[in-house]
Each structure stands twice: as structure tokens, then as C-alpha cells.
Amino acid sequence: MEQQNHSKQLLLQLNQQRAKGYLCDVIIVVENALFRAHKNVLAASSVYFKSLVPHDNLINLDTEMVSPSIFRQVLDFIYTGCLSSSDSVSDHSISSLLIAASYLQLTELAALCRRKLKHNGQTPSSSNKMTPSSSTSPTPNGHTPGPLCLSSTPLHNHQHHNNHSGSKKGSQRNQRPSQEGRLREDLSEKVFISGSRCASLSPSGEGRSNGLGLDLSKRSPSESTATEEVSPSSLLQSSSPHSSSLSPTPTPPTTSSAKPEPPKTSTDLQPRAPRKRPRGDKVTPELEDGEVDGEENGLDQSEGSGHSGRGGGGGGGRKGRRNGNTNYIYRQPQPGFEPGVGDNLYVCIPCGKGFPSSEQLNAHVDTHTHDQLYLKDEEEEEEEECGGYLKDKDPDTCPDDSASKGMKPDPEEPGHLCTVCSKSCKDATSLRQHEKSHWLNRPFPCNICGKLFTQRGTMTRHMRSHLGLKPFACEECGMRFTRQYRLAEHMRVHSGEKPYECQLCGGKFTQQRNLLSHMRMHTSPS
DNA sequence: CTGGGGAGGGGGCCC
DNA sequence: CGGGCCCCCTCCCCA
């Protein structure tokens, strides 16, 4: 007995989930684009990915080997078995695909491309050298791929999937908890860099050279700025012209050089807090209702609106709306950008336009040139330098912004007073930082959800939540945290220490906030 | 069902 | 830029 079209339907479901970013547990960075996918699918299709995905959740591909548009076709092929893009039939595209397929060790796709080129009278010799193992036509399993499948294929059909969330309930129900948990831990553990390097994340800060634990120290000096601004590091350090980046020179991991460290034992164990379920678990029932939320995998925890204001973003993530910009993640949204509005869940970050499908977003993203992005960067820098003040701030009281620009304050001046609130700061740097808190214009956008921040550090910290980076692990229970402070706070759970005491009733608390909450109970009229 | 406590998580801000 | 602290939101548990 055999279920007709079982594999086809399965693949179709997976592709639909990919289009929504649902259960995607790996991000592939290609030049200026991010692609989300499923590790299992990648591993089943590519020896290259198979060796990487068990340990890495962020894979940076060599842009000389594969471009975003080519990788999009590659990914489509992986998920559909077809090359659907119309330009894929050109010899140039086929050659690029062949290079990418060889690089990624997608033997079936490579063989398919070779046959196509051969059929067109081309010789695919240029790329054969990269993967000798794949230069022979038969695939490892002996399967001979069919002819190129063009856009008429019904499998590749992202546009219509957004409204079908209900149809995938069953298959997702059982996958969600383990995959999310594992991803969060994996992301916490290490992040793949440049295809061959792992940055271990530890509370001690080992291997941590940017705010998110990505080891950026191996950047090739010859790397172009274009790559820099859209590389993972630029995702994390969006506005810094000096931020280091990743050297996109991954080597297909056919040798031991690419062998990543095995996951640490502590993270393999399912960490559970004593007596109580960790928060990470509670998202499961929400998804069981068929909701495709914006925080799956911990990669997409959109806070929803751009400006939350103080307290407005509290608890963000759990109730965050679906972001949906799952395929391409660009930089610097336009003012007023609000991701995931209405049905246009696929949002282009640079211009803020929303699209109902990843395909349409992809097509739109391709219209952005690097020049446009450069211009945005320059404008962004300029704005950060001089344009961020409150509109209601009296220009007379801030004649030259010298303090906010960090321009040599008078050393004889006794204090550095904020021109808005008269707060005294100890130096010009502190003053500048403080004055930013009065800005309405927040110069640091999250490259994933578009949320804006006044401080780069806050944005970087926020990005950690998107990437699921939790470098700080409790040695007692294995629970992991994004902040060391949280871990220290958590450790009181194990130690039983309750340093915060209510002066009214003598009640003791492990956390100050809970004491404050308790005090409100005392002071509330009721 | 409700209120209080415990705790995870996010953002703002200062050092 | 990271650490630390504060405040807030939220959820879960339990009496």
C-alpha cells in the first residue's frame, strides 16, 4: 500500500512552511539577503548543508559562488525539485546555478544543470573543478533527475499560502516544541561563521567580539563594503561603518577543517527550571491553535510596532504579531515602517513595503540596488549625526548640538547639562547618550523587525532575541538567558536567596521587581 | 474565578 | 560596547 503523492504533498507542505518561515530553524545569509529554511530539508538535499546544520543556525554563503537570486532558485529547487524561475533557462543562469550547486554539493541540481548546458551546447567545465565528486552525472542514489521543470509547476506556489495556515496544523503540532527548543539552544551555543568557523558563546565572553556573540575577527580585509553592509554583522551592527564583517569564503566541509565542535552537553539536555516550566515551552499551546506567530524559532520575535515607548514593549515577543519578513531581511526601514501589517506580511525593510507573499517580496527586493542601500546608509549616518532631535525641542536651546555630537565641550564648564531636562552628566559622551533619550527619531533600527532604538546596544541586545542567542547558562538547571543579569537573578531561585524584604509585612522576595509589585499591593487603595 | 507570588523576557537608561 | 539596574508586561502556579 502506498499513499499517492505522499512525498509530493509533504514537500509542498514544507515549502509552504518555508514561505511563512514556519518552523524554519536555520538562516542562510547570501550577500544582502537572508533565507530561512529547515535544517532537515537542507541536510537531505546537500552534503554541504548536512555537515553544517547540526551545529549552526546561521550559515553565510560565499557570494562569489552564489548570489541571492541564484540561491533563491537553489532553495526553490530543494523544496520543489523544480527550477521555477523563468530566467533559469538561460545558459548564464544555468551556469550560475551549476556553480552554486557544485559549491553547495547539491549533486542532483548540478547534474541537472550540466545536462541542461550540454543540451544547449555549453560545456559546464568551469565549475567541475569545485566538486569533483559531483562531476559525474548519476547522483549518489542513482536517481536521474528529470528535465528542467518550469514555472508551470504547481509545487512552487508561495503566493497562495498565506491564508492557508489552518491546513498545516497537524504536521506542525508535533514538531514545534522540540525544534524550537533545540534551535534556541543551538543558537545560544554557537553561530556559524563563514562556513567554516564557529564562534563559541560563553558567559565569559569567549569568542564574542560583537554584541551577539558572532566572531567577526576573521574578516578578510579585502572584502567589499557591499558585502559588509549586508553581512550578518551588518545585521547586528547596522549603522557602523567600521563594523567588521564575515569573510564569505566558506569551504565545502569535505575536510576536517570545517568540523564544528559538538554541542555542549549542558545544552543537549533539555533545561528545565525547578518545578516550573520555562517560558520557552508555553508558546507551544499557542501554536497548537494554528497560529503562525512571529516568534517561532526565536528568530522572528517581532515587537510589532516600531515605537513602543517605555514599557510599551514590555513582554514583547510572546504576544508579538507575526512579522513574516521571512525571506529577505534588509536594512533600515523607512520612517513609519511597520512590519507585517495586514495581509502584507512579507515586508521589505529598506522601503517598508509589504507584500502578501515571499515571491512578491523577493521580486521587489531584487529591484533594490546596492546604490540605493549605500545612499540609505549615508543618509542614516548623517541623520544620526545631526537629525535626531525632538521636533519640539527648542532650537534656541540647542543651537549647535555640540554636546550631542560629542564635540569638545568646554573643559572649564563645571557640568554637562542636558538642554532638554537639565540633567547633569559627567562628560560629553554621557550627555550625548542621555540626550538621545529625548530623541523621537531613533537611529538604530532592527534589521529583522524594523523596530527602532535610541542606543545601538539596545538594538544589539534586541537582535539577540531574534537570533535566539542566549549565551548565559545556568549551571544548575541549564536554563539559558540572554543577559548575565538575568542569570544572576535566576540563580537566586536555586540558592533560595531572597534579598528583597517588604518593610511592611516582612515578606521576602528573590527579585526586586516582585517586591515592588508586592509593595503596590500594599499601597493600592483596594 | 481571582488575587498574589514567582519568574521569563523586553526596552530604557546610565555607568 | 557591555554590564547593570530599573521598569514594565506577561504568563504560570497556587492558595
PDB file of C-alpha atoms in Angstrom, chain A residues 286-429:
ATOM      1  CA  GLU A 286      -0.403  28.958  21.319  1.00  0.00           C
ATOM      2  CA  LEU A 287       0.823  27.460  18.129  1.00  0.00           C
ATOM      3  CA  GLU A 288      -1.298  24.449  18.554  1.00  0.00           C
ATOM      4  CA  ASP A 289      -4.171  26.685  17.839  1.00  0.00           C
ATOM      5  CA  GLY A 290      -2.857  27.008  14.378  1.00  0.00           C
ATOM      6  CA  GLU A 291      -1.352  30.366  14.957  1.00  0.00           C
ATOM      7  CA  VAL A 292       1.668  31.139  12.921  1.00  0.00           C
ATOM      8  CA  ASP A 293       3.198  33.604  15.192  1.00  0.00           C
ATOM      9  CA  GLY A 294       6.126  35.850  14.724  1.00  0.00           C
ATOM     10  CA  GLU A 295       8.425  34.345  17.225  1.00  0.00           C
ATOM     11  CA  GLU A 296       8.883  30.868  16.001  1.00  0.00           C
ATOM     12  CA  ASN A 297      12.406  29.653  16.360  1.00  0.00           C
ATOM     13  CA  GLY A 298      13.143  32.679  18.331  1.00  0.00           C
ATOM     14  CA  LEU A 299      14.187  34.276  15.113  1.00  0.00           C
ATOM     15  CA  ASP A 300      11.294  36.377  14.407  1.00  0.00           C
ATOM     16  CA  GLN A 301      10.085  37.903  17.547  1.00  0.00           C
ATOM     17  CA  SER A 302       8.608  40.975  16.126  1.00  0.00           C
ATOM     18  CA  GLU A 303       7.633  43.506  18.644  1.00  0.00           C
ATOM     19  CA  GLY A 304       5.018  44.729  16.308  1.00  0.00           C
ATOM     20  CA  SER A 305       5.079  48.460  16.197  1.00  0.00           C
ATOM     21  CA  GLY A 306       8.190  50.438  15.755  1.00  0.00           C
ATOM     22  CA  HIS A 307       7.927  52.673  18.760  1.00  0.00           C
ATOM     23  CA  SER A 308       6.804  51.022  21.849  1.00  0.00           C
ATOM     24  CA  GLY A 309       7.809  53.728  24.183  1.00  0.00           C
ATOM     25  CA  ARG A 310       8.859  52.991  27.664  1.00  0.00           C
ATOM     26  CA  GLY A 311       7.100  49.959  28.908  1.00  0.00           C
ATOM     27  CA  GLY A 312       5.168  49.577  25.758  1.00  0.00           C
ATOM     28  CA  GLY A 313       7.378  46.834  24.518  1.00  0.00           C
ATOM     29  CA  GLY A 314       7.491  45.011  27.742  1.00  0.00           C
ATOM     30  CA  GLY A 315       6.935  41.334  27.470  1.00  0.00           C
ATOM     31  CA  GLY A 316       7.386  41.711  23.808  1.00  0.00           C
ATOM     32  CA  GLY A 317       7.633  38.671  21.714  1.00  0.00           C
ATOM     33  CA  ARG A 318       5.120  36.495  23.342  1.00  0.00           C
ATOM     34  CA  LYS A 319       2.263  38.443  22.015  1.00  0.00           C
ATOM     35  CA  GLY A 320       4.166  39.874  19.134  1.00  0.00           C
ATOM     36  CA  ARG A 321       2.402  39.895  15.853  1.00  0.00           C
ATOM     37  CA  ARG A 322       3.661  37.860  13.035  1.00  0.00           C
ATOM     38  CA  ASN A 323       6.413  39.617  11.301  1.00  0.00           C
ATOM     39  CA  GLY A 324       6.543  37.483   8.246  1.00  0.00           C
ATOM     40  CA  ASN A 325       9.507  39.006   6.502  1.00  0.00           C
ATOM     41  CA  THR A 326      10.976  35.622   6.400  1.00  0.00           C
ATOM     42  CA  ASN A 327      12.909  35.508   3.231  1.00  0.00           C
ATOM     43  CA  TYR A 328      14.669  38.771   2.802  1.00  0.00           C
ATOM     44  CA  ILE A 329      15.761  40.914   5.598  1.00  0.00           C
ATOM     45  CA  TYR A 330      17.198  44.217   4.657  1.00  0.00           C
ATOM     46  CA  ARG A 331      18.352  47.254   6.392  1.00  0.00           C
ATOM     47  CA  GLN A 332      16.894  50.451   7.676  1.00  0.00           C
ATOM     48  CA  PRO A 333      13.208  50.738   7.307  1.00  0.00           C
ATOM     49  CA  GLN A 334      11.667  53.943   6.254  1.00  0.00           C
ATOM     50  CA  PRO A 335      10.079  56.135   8.865  1.00  0.00           C
ATOM     51  CA  GLY A 336       6.734  54.826   9.801  1.00  0.00           C
ATOM     52  CA  PHE A 337       7.718  51.364   8.849  1.00  0.00           C
ATOM     53  CA  GLU A 338       5.577  48.795  10.481  1.00  0.00           C
ATOM     54  CA  PRO A 339       6.253  45.224   9.620  1.00  0.00           C
ATOM     55  CA  GLY A 340       3.649  42.687   8.946  1.00  0.00           C
ATOM     56  CA  VAL A 341       0.692  44.985   8.558  1.00  0.00           C
ATOM     57  CA  GLY A 342      -2.477  43.335   7.426  1.00  0.00           C
ATOM     58  CA  ASP A 343      -2.065  40.685   4.808  1.00  0.00           C
ATOM     59  CA  ASN A 344       1.200  42.054   3.530  1.00  0.00           C
ATOM     60  CA  LEU A 345       3.260  40.055   5.889  1.00  0.00           C
ATOM     61  CA  TYR A 346       6.399  39.996   3.816  1.00  0.00           C
ATOM     62  CA  VAL A 347       7.996  43.313   4.351  1.00  0.00           C
ATOM     63  CA  CYS A 348      10.949  44.856   2.624  1.00  0.00           C
ATOM     64  CA  ILE A 349      12.836  46.527   5.418  1.00  0.00           C
ATOM     65  CA  PRO A 350      14.536  49.256   3.359  1.00  0.00           C
ATOM     66  CA  CYS A 351      11.376  50.720   1.961  1.00  0.00           C
ATOM     67  CA  GLY A 352       8.785  49.289   4.283  1.00  0.00           C
ATOM     68  CA  LYS A 353       6.580  47.941   1.537  1.00  0.00           C
ATOM     69  CA  GLY A 354       4.619  44.900   2.416  1.00  0.00           C
ATOM     70  CA  PHE A 355       3.793  42.007   0.152  1.00  0.00           C
ATOM     71  CA  PRO A 356       1.415  39.145   0.533  1.00  0.00           C
ATOM     72  CA  SER A 357       3.936  36.530  -0.473  1.00  0.00           C
ATOM     73  CA  SER A 358       7.599  35.834  -0.248  1.00  0.00           C
ATOM     74  CA  GLU A 359       7.778  35.589  -4.010  1.00  0.00           C
ATOM     75  CA  GLN A 360       6.491  39.063  -4.475  1.00  0.00           C
ATOM     76  CA  LEU A 361       8.800  40.323  -1.818  1.00  0.00           C
ATOM     77  CA  ASN A 362      11.709  38.568  -3.452  1.00  0.00           C
ATOM     78  CA  ALA A 363      10.886  40.132  -6.761  1.00  0.00           C
ATOM     79  CA  HIS A 364      10.628  43.505  -5.145  1.00  0.00           C
ATOM     80  CA  VAL A 365      13.863  43.131  -3.219  1.00  0.00           C
ATOM     81  CA  ASP A 366      15.681  42.494  -6.431  1.00  0.00           C
ATOM     82  CA  THR A 367      14.726  45.960  -7.563  1.00  0.00           C
ATOM     83  CA  HIS A 368      16.798  47.459  -4.783  1.00  0.00           C
ATOM     84  CA  THR A 369      20.247  48.211  -5.979  1.00  0.00           C
ATOM     85  CA  HIS A 370      23.306  48.414  -3.851  1.00  0.00           C
ATOM     86  CA  ASP A 371      23.477  52.080  -4.682  1.00  0.00           C
ATOM     87  CA  GLN A 372      20.151  52.600  -3.057  1.00  0.00           C
ATOM     88  CA  LEU A 373      21.373  50.846   0.005  1.00  0.00           C
ATOM     89  CA  TYR A 374      24.528  52.891   0.090  1.00  0.00           C
ATOM     90  CA  LEU A 375      22.546  56.057  -0.141  1.00  0.00           C
ATOM     91  CA  LYS A 376      20.403  54.924   2.714  1.00  0.00           C
ATOM     92  CA  ASP A 377      23.456  54.235   4.763  1.00  0.00           C
ATOM     93  CA  GLU A 378      24.872  57.650   4.163  1.00  0.00           C
ATOM     94  CA  GLU A 379      21.604  59.318   4.951  1.00  0.00           C
ATOM     95  CA  GLU A 380      21.353  57.209   8.045  1.00  0.00           C
ATOM     96  CA  GLU A 381      24.781  58.247   9.238  1.00  0.00           C
ATOM     97  CA  GLU A 382      24.000  61.858   8.527  1.00  0.00           C
ATOM     98  CA  GLU A 383      20.754  61.619  10.372  1.00  0.00           C
ATOM     99  CA  GLU A 384      22.426  60.031  13.316  1.00  0.00           C
ATOM    100  CA  GLU A 385      24.927  62.838  13.375  1.00  0.00           C
ATOM    101  CA  CYS A 386      22.560  65.735  13.329  1.00  0.00           C
ATOM    102  CA  GLY A 387      18.996  64.996  12.660  1.00  0.00           C
ATOM    103  CA  GLY A 388      17.592  63.118  15.524  1.00  0.00           C
ATOM    104  CA  TYR A 389      16.362  65.744  17.871  1.00  0.00           C
ATOM    105  CA  LEU A 390      12.940  66.195  19.175  1.00  0.00           C
ATOM    106  CA  LYS A 391      10.863  68.278  16.953  1.00  0.00           C
ATOM    107  CA  ASP A 392       9.548  70.153  19.911  1.00  0.00           C
ATOM    108  CA  LYS A 393      12.964  70.793  21.211  1.00  0.00           C
ATOM    109  CA  ASP A 394      13.672  74.452  21.137  1.00  0.00           C
ATOM    110  CA  PRO A 395      16.375  75.103  18.587  1.00  0.00           C
ATOM    111  CA  ASP A 396      17.445  78.106  20.572  1.00  0.00           C
ATOM    112  CA  THR A 397      18.356  75.951  23.460  1.00  0.00           C
ATOM    113  CA  CYS A 398      20.236  73.585  21.236  1.00  0.00           C
ATOM    114  CA  PRO A 399      21.943  75.945  18.872  1.00  0.00           C
ATOM    115  CA  ASP A 400      24.634  73.696  17.549  1.00  0.00           C
ATOM    116  CA  ASP A 401      24.149  70.279  19.022  1.00  0.00           C
ATOM    117  CA  SER A 402      27.715  70.362  20.037  1.00  0.00           C
ATOM    118  CA  ALA A 403      27.085  68.268  23.058  1.00  0.00           C
ATOM    119  CA  SER A 404      25.197  65.647  21.175  1.00  0.00           C
ATOM    120  CA  LYS A 405      27.886  65.470  18.565  1.00  0.00           C
ATOM    121  CA  GLY A 406      30.473  64.888  21.194  1.00  0.00           C
ATOM    122  CA  MET A 407      32.315  67.986  20.083  1.00  0.00           C
ATOM    123  CA  LYS A 408      34.778  69.161  22.625  1.00  0.00           C
ATOM    124  CA  PRO A 409      32.745  70.614  25.446  1.00  0.00           C
ATOM    125  CA  ASP A 410      34.380  73.359  27.339  1.00  0.00           C
ATOM    126  CA  PRO A 411      36.651  71.645  29.827  1.00  0.00           C
ATOM    127  CA  GLU A 412      36.182  74.546  32.151  1.00  0.00           C
ATOM    128  CA  GLU A 413      32.468  74.012  32.184  1.00  0.00           C
ATOM    129  CA  PRO A 414      31.510  72.601  35.578  1.00  0.00           C
ATOM    130  CA  GLY A 415      28.885  70.165  34.308  1.00  0.00           C
ATOM    131  CA  HIS A 416      27.305  68.851  31.160  1.00  0.00           C
ATOM    132  CA  LEU A 417      23.694  69.772  31.392  1.00  0.00           C
ATOM    133  CA  CYS A 418      21.046  68.293  29.197  1.00  0.00           C
ATOM    134  CA  THR A 419      19.354  71.088  27.329  1.00  0.00           C
ATOM    135  CA  VAL A 420      16.054  69.283  27.498  1.00  0.00           C
ATOM    136  CA  CYS A 421      15.738  68.162  31.100  1.00  0.00           C
ATOM    137  CA  SER A 422      18.720  69.913  32.670  1.00  0.00           C
ATOM    138  CA  LYS A 423      20.117  66.643  33.848  1.00  0.00           C
ATOM    139  CA  SER A 424      23.773  66.886  34.714  1.00  0.00           C
ATOM    140  CA  CYS A 425      26.051  64.391  33.055  1.00  0.00           C
ATOM    141  CA  LYS A 426      29.618  63.752  33.933  1.00  0.00           C
ATOM    142  CA  ASP A 427      31.009  64.193  30.466  1.00  0.00           C
ATOM    143  CA  ALA A 428      30.084  64.988  26.911  1.00  0.00           C
ATOM    144  CA  THR A 429      29.727  61.360  25.959  1.00  0.00           C
TER     145      THR A 429
END
